[in-house]
Coordinates of C-alpha atoms in Angstrom, one line a residue:
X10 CA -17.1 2.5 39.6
X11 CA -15.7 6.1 38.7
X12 CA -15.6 8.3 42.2
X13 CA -17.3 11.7 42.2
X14 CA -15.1 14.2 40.4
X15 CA -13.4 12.3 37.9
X16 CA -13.7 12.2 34.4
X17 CA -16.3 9.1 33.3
X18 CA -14.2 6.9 31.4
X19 CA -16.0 5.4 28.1
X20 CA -17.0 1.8 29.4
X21 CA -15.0 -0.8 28.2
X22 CA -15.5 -3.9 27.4
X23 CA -13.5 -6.7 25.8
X24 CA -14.3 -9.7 22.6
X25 CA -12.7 -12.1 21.6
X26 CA -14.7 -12.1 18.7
X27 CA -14.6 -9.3 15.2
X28 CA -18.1 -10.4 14.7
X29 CA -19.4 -10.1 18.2
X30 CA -23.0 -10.0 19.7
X31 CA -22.0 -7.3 21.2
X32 CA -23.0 -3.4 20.0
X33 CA -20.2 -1.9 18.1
X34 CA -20.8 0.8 15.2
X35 CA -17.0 0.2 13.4
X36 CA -14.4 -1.8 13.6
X37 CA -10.6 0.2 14.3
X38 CA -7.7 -1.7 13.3
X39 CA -3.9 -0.9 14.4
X40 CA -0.9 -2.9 12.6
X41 CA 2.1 -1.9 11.0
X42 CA 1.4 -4.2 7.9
X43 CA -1.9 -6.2 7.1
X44 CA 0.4 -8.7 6.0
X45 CA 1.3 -9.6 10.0
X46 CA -3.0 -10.1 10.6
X47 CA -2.5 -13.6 12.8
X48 CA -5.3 -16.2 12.3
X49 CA -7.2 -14.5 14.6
X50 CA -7.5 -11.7 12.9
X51 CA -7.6 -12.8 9.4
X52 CA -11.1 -11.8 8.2
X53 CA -9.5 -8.7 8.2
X54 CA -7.1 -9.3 5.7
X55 CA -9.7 -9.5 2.2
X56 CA -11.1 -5.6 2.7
X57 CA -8.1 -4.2 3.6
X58 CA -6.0 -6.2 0.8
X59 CA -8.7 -5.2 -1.5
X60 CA -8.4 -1.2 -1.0
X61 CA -4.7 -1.5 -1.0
X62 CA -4.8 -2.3 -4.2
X63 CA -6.1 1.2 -5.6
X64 CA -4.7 2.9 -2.8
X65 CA -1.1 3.2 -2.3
X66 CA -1.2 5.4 0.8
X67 CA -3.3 2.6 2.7
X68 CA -0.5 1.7 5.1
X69 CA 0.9 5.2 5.6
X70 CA -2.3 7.4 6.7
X71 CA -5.7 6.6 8.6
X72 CA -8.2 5.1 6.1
X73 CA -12.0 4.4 6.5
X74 CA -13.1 1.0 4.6
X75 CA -17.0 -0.3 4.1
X76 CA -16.5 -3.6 4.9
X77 CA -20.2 -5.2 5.8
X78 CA -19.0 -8.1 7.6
X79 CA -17.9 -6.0 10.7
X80 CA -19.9 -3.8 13.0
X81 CA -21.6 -1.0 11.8
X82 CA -20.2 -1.9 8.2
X83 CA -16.7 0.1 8.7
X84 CA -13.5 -0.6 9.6
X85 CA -10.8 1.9 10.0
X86 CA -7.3 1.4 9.4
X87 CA -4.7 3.3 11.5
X88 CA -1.3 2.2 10.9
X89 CA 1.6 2.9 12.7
X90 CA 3.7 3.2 9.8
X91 CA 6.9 1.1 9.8
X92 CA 8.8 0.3 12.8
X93 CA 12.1 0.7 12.9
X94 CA 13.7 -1.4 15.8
X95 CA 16.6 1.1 15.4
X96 CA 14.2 4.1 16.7
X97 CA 10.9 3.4 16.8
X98 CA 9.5 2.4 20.2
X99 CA 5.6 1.8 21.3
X100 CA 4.3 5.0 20.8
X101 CA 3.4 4.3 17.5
X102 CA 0.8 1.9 18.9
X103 CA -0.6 4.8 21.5
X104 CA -0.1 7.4 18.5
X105 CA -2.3 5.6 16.1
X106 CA -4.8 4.5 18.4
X107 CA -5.3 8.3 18.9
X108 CA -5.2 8.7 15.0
X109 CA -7.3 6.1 14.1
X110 CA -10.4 7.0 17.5
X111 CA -10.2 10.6 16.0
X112 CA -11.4 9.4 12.8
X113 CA -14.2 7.1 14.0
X114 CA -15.7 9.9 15.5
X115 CA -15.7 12.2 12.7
X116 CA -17.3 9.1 11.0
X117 CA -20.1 9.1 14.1
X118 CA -18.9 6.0 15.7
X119 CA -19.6 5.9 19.1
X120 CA -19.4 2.7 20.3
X121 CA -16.0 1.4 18.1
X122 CA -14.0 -1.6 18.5
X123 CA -10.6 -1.4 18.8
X124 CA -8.3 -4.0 17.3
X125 CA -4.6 -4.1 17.8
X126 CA -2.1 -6.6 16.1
X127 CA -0.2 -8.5 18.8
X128 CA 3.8 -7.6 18.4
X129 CA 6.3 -10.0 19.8
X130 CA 8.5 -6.7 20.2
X131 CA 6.6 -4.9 21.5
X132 CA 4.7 -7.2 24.8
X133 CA 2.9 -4.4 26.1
X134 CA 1.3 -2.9 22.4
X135 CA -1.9 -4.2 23.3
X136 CA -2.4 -1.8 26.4
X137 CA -0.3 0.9 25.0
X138 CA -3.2 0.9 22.0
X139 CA -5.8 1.2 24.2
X140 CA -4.4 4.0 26.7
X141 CA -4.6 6.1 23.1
X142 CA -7.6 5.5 22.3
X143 CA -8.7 6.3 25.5
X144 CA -6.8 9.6 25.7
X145 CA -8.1 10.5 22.8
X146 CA -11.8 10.0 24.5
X147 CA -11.2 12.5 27.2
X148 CA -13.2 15.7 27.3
X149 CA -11.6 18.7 29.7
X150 CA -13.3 19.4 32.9
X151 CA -14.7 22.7 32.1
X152 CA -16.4 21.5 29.1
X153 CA -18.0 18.4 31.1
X154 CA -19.2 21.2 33.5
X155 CA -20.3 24.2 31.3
X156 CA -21.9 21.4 28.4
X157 CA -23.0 18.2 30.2
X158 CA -24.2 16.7 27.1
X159 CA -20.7 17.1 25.6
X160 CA -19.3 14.7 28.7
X161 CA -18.3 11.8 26.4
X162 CA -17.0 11.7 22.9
X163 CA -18.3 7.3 23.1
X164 CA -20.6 5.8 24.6
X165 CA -18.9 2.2 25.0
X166 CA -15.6 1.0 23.8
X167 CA -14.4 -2.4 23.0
X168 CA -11.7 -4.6 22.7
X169 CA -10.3 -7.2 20.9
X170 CA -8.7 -10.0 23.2
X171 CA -7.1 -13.4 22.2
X172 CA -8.6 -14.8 25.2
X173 CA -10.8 -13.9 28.2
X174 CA -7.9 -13.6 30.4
X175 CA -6.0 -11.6 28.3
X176 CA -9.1 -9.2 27.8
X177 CA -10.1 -9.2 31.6
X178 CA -6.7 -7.9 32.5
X179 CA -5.9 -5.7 29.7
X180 CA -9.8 -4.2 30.4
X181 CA -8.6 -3.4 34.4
X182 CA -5.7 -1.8 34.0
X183 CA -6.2 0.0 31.0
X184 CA -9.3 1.8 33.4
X185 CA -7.0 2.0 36.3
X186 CA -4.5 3.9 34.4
X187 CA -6.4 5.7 32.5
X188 CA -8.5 7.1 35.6
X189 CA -5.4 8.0 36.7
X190 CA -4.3 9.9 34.1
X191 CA -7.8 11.6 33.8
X192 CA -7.5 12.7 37.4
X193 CA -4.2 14.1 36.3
X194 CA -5.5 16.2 33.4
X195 CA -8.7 17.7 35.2
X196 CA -6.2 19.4 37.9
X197 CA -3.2 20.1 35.6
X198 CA -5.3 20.9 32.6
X199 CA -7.9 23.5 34.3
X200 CA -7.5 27.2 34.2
X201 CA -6.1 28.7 37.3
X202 CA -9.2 30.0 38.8
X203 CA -11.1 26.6 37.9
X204 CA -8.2 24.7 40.0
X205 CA -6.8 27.1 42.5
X206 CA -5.7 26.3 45.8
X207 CA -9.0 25.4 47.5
X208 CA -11.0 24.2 44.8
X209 CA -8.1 21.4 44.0
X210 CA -8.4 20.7 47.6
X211 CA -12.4 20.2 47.4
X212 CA -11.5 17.8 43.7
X213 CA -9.0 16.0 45.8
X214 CA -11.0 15.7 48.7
X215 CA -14.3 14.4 46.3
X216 CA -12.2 12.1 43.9
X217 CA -10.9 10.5 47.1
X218 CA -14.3 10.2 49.4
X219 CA -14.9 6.6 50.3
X220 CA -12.0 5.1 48.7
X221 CA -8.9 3.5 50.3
X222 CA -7.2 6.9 50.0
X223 CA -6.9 9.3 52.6
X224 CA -6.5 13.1 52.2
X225 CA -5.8 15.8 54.6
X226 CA -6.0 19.6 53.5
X227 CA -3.9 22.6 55.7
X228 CA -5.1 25.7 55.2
X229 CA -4.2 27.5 58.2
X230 CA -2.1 30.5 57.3
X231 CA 0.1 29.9 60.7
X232 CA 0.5 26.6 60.3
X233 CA 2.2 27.3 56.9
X234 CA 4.2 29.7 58.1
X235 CA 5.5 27.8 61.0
X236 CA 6.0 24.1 59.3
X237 CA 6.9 25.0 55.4
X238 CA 8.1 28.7 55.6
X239 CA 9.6 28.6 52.0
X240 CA 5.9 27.6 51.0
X241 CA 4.5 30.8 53.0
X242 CA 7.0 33.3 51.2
X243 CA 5.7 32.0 47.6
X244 CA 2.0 32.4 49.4
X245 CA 2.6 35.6 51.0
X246 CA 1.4 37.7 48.0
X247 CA -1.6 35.3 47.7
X248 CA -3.0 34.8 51.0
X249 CA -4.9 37.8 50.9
X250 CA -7.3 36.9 48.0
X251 CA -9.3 33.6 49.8
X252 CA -9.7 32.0 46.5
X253 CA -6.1 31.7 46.1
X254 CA -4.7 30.9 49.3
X255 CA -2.6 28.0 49.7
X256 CA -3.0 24.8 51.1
X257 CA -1.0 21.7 51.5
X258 CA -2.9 18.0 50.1
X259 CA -1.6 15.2 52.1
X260 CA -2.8 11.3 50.6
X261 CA -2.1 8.5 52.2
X262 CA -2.5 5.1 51.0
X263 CA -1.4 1.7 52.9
X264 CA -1.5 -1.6 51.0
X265 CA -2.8 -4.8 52.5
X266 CA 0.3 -7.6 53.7
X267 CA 3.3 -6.7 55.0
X268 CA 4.7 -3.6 53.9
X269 CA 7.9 -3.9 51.7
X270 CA 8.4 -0.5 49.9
X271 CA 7.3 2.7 50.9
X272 CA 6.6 5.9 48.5
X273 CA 6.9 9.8 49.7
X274 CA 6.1 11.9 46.9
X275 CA 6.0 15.6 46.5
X276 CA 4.7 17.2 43.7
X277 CA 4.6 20.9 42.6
X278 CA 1.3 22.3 42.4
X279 CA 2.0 26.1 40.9
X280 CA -1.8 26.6 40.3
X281 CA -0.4 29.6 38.3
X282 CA 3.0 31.6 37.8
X283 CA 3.0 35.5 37.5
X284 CA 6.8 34.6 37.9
X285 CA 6.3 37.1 40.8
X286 CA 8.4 39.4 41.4
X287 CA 10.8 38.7 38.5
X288 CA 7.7 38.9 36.3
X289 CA 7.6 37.0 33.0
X290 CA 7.4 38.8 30.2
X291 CA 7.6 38.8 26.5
X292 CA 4.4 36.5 26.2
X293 CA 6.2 33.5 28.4
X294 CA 3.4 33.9 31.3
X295 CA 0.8 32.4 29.4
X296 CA -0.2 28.6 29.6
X297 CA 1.4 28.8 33.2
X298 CA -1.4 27.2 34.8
X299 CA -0.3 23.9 33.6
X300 CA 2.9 24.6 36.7
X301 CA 0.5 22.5 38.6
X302 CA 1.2 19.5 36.6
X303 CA 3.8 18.0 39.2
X304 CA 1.2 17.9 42.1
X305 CA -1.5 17.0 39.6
X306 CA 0.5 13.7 38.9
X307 CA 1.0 12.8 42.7
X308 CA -3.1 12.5 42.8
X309 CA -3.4 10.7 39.5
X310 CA -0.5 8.2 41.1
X311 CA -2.4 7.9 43.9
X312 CA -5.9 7.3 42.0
X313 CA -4.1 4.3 40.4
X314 CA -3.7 3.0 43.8
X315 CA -7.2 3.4 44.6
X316 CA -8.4 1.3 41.8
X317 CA -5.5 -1.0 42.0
X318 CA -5.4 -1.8 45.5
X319 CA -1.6 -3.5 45.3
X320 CA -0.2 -5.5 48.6
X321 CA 2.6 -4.3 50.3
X322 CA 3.1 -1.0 49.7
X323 CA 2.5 2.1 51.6
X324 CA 2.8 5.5 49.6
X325 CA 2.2 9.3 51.1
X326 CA 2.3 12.2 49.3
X327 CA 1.8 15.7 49.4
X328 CA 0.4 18.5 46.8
X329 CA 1.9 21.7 47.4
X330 CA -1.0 24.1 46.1
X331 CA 0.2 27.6 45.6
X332 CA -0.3 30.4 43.1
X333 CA 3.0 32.9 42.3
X334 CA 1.3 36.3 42.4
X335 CA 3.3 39.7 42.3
X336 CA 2.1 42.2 43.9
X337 CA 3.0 44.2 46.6
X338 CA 3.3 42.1 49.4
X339 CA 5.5 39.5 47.4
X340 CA 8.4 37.4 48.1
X341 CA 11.5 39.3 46.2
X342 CA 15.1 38.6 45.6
X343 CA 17.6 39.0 48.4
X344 CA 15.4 37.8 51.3
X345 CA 16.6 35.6 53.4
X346 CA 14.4 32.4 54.7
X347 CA 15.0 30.0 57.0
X348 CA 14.1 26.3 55.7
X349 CA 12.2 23.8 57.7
X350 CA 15.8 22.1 57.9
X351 CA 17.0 25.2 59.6
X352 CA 18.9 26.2 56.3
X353 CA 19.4 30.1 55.4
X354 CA 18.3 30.5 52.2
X355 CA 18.9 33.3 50.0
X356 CA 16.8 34.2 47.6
X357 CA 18.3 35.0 43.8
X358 CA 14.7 34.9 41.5
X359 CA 10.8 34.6 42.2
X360 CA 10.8 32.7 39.6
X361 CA 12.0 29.8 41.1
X362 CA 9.5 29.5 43.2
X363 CA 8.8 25.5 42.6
X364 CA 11.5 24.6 44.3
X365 CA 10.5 26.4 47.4
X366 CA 7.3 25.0 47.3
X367 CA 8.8 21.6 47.6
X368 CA 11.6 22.0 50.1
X369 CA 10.1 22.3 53.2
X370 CA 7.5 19.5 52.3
X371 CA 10.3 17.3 50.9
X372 CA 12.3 17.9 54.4
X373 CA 9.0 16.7 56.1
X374 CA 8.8 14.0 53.9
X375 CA 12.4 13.1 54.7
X376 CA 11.2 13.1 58.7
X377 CA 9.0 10.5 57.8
X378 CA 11.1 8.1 55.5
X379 CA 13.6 8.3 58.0
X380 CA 11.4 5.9 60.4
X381 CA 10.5 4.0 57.1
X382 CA 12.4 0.8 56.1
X383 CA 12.8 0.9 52.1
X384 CA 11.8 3.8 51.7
X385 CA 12.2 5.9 48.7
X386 CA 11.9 9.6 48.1
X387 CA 10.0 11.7 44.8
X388 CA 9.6 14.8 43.6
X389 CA 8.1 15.4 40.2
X390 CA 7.9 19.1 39.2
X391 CA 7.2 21.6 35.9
X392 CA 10.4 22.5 37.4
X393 CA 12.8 24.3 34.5
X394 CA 12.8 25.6 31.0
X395 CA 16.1 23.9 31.2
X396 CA 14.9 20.7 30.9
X397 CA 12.8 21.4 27.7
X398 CA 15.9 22.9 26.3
X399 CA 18.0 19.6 27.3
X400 CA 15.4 16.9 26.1
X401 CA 12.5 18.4 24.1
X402 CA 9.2 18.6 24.1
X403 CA 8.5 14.6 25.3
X404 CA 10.5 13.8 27.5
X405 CA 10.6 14.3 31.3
X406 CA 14.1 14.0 33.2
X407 CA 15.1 11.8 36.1
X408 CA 17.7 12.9 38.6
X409 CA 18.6 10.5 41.3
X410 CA 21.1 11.2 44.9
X411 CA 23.8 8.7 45.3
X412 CA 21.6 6.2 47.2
X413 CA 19.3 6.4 44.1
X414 CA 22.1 5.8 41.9
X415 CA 24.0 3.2 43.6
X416 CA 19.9 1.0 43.9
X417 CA 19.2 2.1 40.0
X418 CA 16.4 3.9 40.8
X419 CA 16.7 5.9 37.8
X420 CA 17.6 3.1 35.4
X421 CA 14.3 1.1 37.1
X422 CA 12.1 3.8 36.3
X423 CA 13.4 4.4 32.8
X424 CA 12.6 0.6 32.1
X425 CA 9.6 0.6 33.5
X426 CA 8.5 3.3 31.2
X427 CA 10.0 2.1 28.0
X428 CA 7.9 -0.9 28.0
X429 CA 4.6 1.1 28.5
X430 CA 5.5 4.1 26.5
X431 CA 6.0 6.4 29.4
X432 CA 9.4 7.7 28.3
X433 CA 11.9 9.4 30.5
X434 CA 15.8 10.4 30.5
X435 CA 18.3 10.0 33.2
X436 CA 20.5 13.1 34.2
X437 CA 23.0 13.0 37.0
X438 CA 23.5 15.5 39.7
X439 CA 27.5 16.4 39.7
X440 CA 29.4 18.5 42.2
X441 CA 29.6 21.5 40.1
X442 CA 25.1 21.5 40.9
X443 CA 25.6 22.0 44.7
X444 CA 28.7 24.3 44.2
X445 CA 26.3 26.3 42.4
X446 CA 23.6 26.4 45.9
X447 CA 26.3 26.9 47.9
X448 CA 26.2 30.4 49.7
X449 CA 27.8 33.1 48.5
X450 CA 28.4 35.0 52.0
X451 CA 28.4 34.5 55.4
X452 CA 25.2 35.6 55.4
X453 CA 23.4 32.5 53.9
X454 CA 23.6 28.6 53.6
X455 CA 22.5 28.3 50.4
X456 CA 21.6 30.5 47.2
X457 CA 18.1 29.8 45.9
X458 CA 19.2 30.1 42.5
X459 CA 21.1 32.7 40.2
X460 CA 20.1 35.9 38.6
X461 CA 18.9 34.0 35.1
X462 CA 16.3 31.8 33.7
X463 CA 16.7 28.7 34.7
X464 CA 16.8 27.6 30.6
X465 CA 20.0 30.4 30.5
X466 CA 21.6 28.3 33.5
X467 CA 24.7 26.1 32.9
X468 CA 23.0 22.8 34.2
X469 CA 20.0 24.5 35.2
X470 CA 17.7 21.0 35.8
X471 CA 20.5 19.3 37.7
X472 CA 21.4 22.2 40.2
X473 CA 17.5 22.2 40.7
X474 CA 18.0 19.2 42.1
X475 CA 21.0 19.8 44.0
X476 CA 18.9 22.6 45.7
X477 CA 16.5 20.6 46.6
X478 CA 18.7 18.1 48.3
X479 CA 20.3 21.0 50.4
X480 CA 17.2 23.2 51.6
X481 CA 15.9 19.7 52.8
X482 CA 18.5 18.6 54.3
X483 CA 18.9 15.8 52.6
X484 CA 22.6 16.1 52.0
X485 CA 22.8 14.2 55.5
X486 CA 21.1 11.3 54.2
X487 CA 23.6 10.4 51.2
X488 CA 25.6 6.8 50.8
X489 CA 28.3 7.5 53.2
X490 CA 25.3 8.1 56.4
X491 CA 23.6 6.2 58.8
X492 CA 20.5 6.7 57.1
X493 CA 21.2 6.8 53.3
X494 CA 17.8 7.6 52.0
X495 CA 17.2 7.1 48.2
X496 CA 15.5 10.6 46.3
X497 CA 15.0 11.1 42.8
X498 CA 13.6 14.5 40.9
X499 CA 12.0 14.3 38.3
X500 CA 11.2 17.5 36.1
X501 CA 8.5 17.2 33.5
X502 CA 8.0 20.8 32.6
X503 CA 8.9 19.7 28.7
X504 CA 6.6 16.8 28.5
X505 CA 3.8 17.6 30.5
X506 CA 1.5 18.4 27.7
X507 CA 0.7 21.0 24.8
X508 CA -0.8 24.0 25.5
X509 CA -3.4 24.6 23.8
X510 CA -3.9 21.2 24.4
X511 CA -4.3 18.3 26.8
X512 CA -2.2 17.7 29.0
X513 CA -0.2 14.4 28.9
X514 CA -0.5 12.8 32.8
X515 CA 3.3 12.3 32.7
X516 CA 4.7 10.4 34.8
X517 CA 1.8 8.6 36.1
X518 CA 2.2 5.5 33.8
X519 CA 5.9 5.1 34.2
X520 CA 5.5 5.1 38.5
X521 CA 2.9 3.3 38.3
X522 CA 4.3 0.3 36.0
X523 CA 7.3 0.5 38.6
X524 CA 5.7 0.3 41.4
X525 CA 2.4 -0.9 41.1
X526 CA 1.9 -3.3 38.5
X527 CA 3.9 -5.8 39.6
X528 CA 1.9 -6.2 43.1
X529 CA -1.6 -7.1 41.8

């Protein structure tokens, strides 16, 4: 069942059958080659050989066949094009999935089946597949409010399964991650008045309302001050207007059986940034309501968890809802705040407000884990233009402290993500990132950042990271301490999404086939 709030995924349902009894309109195949169809899928093989044969593009673009043996009389083709071990990974599967869904419903399919070759290479091509088409299915949350009868693009969409089993799992998590995702587009993807402060709080709060989640909202202005002050300066231009003032999501979820691993996450919720007062400019400010994608994935994570229910694992995490507004009661460069870790901080641009946002949390968070046994640390951000620069357009980054590094946090994770498509690079934090922090006077501890962009910044993702270690005080936690306590960053301000566009729900599928999947 789909809580309140969240987008209603297509149903799906699984076959194990191309001619089923059940109601499908077309039939949508995705191969590299009809030349690999297994028996299974065989009865594929005459139509599609037959149009190859005056049509030379048939394995290189999407294609819609009559073929009056199938459902509904159609079958689409969307290939995946050739894969080249060399370079080519299991994207192509969730790429054409998203190809070949587009197409069926210019063709007015709305209940299709979906067909994917099985790949030896590639185990998990099956799910991948689906988790396209089912992106591809998603309709934003201000068009399922302002046009109800535009709420979904299908009405039911199948599966092909080898066997039962196969189909009943693929079927479960394929919902589960997909909710999860969905979750993590509505808040990420919505404009900034849509998904300010308290009205992510209220979403939250209704997504989460008889689940095995918990949520806790704080609002109270004093309470902000006193417990996150680096939070307060970003809100202190904002609290005035109600509809953006701040507030702090805490979710908590606690698995059944002994606990083994425990998750404290912190995400960045920007809900939008003015850049304050080091205002962008030159046309950079728009599509900076997506800076709430960080936060955005810590509830998508946690709706995963929700659906999932795996043993032995107890995961907190906070949303740090904020809006960077300029104006005349903003936070500026050269103030001096004290961190919730007693740290001076001094501050060198506005627009580097994420990381102030996170600190404090991540230095309650750190309170916490410290009590924890195998406990691990997150934060996952829209952090830096740097990281675009570094990486692209794709792929987030992954930065981990040196009791990440020494478990291969950052290695796990990667892995984890290859295999589902959830990509992500590793960057390491050096000395020459805290050097950078380090206080430039007696005056301060640390330095907030310098005087540039963070994408003009020599190492601008790492030192992020560096920062956030020292405003936390998690610099007393490293290998050599009594407590080493293992942190990683991760900065998905390249791969978050398009804009105009949808966002992505990066890194929701990657945590969750690290931490999750393995435990149901």
């Amino acid at each position: 069942m789909v809580p309140p709030g969240v987008h209603r995924i297509p149903e799906v349902v699984f076959t194990t059958q191309l001619q089923s009894k059940l109601s499908f309109d077309g039939v949508v195949l995705v191969t590299d080659s009809v030349e690999k169809l297994p028996r299974d899928l065989e009865s594929l093989k005459a139509p599609l050989s037959q149009y190859k044969s005056i049509d030379l593009a048939a394995e290189k673009e999407v294609v819609l066949i009559h073929a009056a043996v199938f459902p509904g009389a159609r079958l689409i083709f969307a290939p995946t094009g050739p894969l080249n071990r060399d370079y080519d990974d299991v994207r192509r599967y969730g790429d054409a999935a998203v190809s070949g869904i587009k197409r069926a419903l210019k063709a007015g399919m709305v209940e299709p089946l979906l067909v994917c070759c099985p790949d030896p290479a590639f185990k998990e091509a099956a799910l991948v597949t689906l988790l396209g088409a089912l992106h591809a299915t998603y309709t934003p949350l201000e068009v399922r409010e302002a046009f109800p009868e535009k709420s979904t693009k299908v009405d039911q969409l199948g599966v092909w399964a080898s066997s039962e089993a196969e189909g009943k799992k693929l079927v479960q998590l394929a919902m589960a991650l997909e909710s999860g995702r969905a979750v993590c587009r509505d808040i990420g993807g919505s404009d900034p008045e849509r998904m300010a402060p308290p009205k992510v709080a209220d979403y939250v709060q209704s997504v989460f309302a008889n689940s095995v989640v918990s949520v806790s909202v704080t609002s109270d202005l004093k309470i902000l001050e006193q417990e996150y002050p680096c939070l307060a300066a970003v809100n202190r231009c904002a609290k005035d207007v109600e509809r953006h003032q701040a507030r702090v999501i805490e979710l908590q979820y606690t698995g059944e059986g002994d606990i083994n691993k425990t998750l404290f996450l912190v995400g960045k919720g920007i809900t939008y940034d003015t850049g304050g007062a080091d205002i962008k400019t030159g046309g950079s400010m728009a599509g900076m309501h997506r800076d709430k994608c960080g936060a955005a994935a810590v509830a998508g994570f946690f709706q995963v968890l929700s659906m999932l229910k795996p043993k032995g694992i107890k995961v907190v995490g906070v949303m740090t809802m904020v809006r960077n507004s300029v104006g005349s009661d903003c936070y500026v460069a050269d103030e001096l705040i004290t961190s919730r870790a007693n740290r001076r901080i001094r501050i060198g641009n506005t627009d580097a407000e994420g990381r102030m946002v996170m600190a404090d949390l991540l230095c309650h968070m750190k309170e916490k884990a410290i009590k924890e046994n195998s406990a691990e640390l997150f934060t996952i951000a829209t952090l830096t233009g740097h990281a675009v620069r570094t990486v692209g357009s794709n792929y987030p980054i992954v930065m981990g402290n040196g009791p990440a590094y020494q478990a291969k946090l950052t290695q796990e994770l990667q892995a984890a993500g290859d295999k589902m498509g959830d990509f992500i690079e590793i960057s390491t934090i050096r000395r020459e990132d805290y050097e950078l922090h380090k206080g430039k006077s007696e005056y301060e501890d640390i330095l907030q950042a310098n005087n540039q962009p963070s994408i003009s910044v020599s190492r601008g993702h790492q030192s992020a990271s560096a920062f956030l270690i020292m405003a936390s005080g998690l610099d007393k936690h490293g290998i050599d301490s009594e407590k080493p306590l293992p942190f990683c960053h991760i900065d998905i301000a390249g791969s978050a999404g398009p804009f105009p566009g949808v966002p992505s729900g990066v890194p929701v599928i990657a945590m969750a086939a690290k931490y999750i999947l393995n435990r149901i």
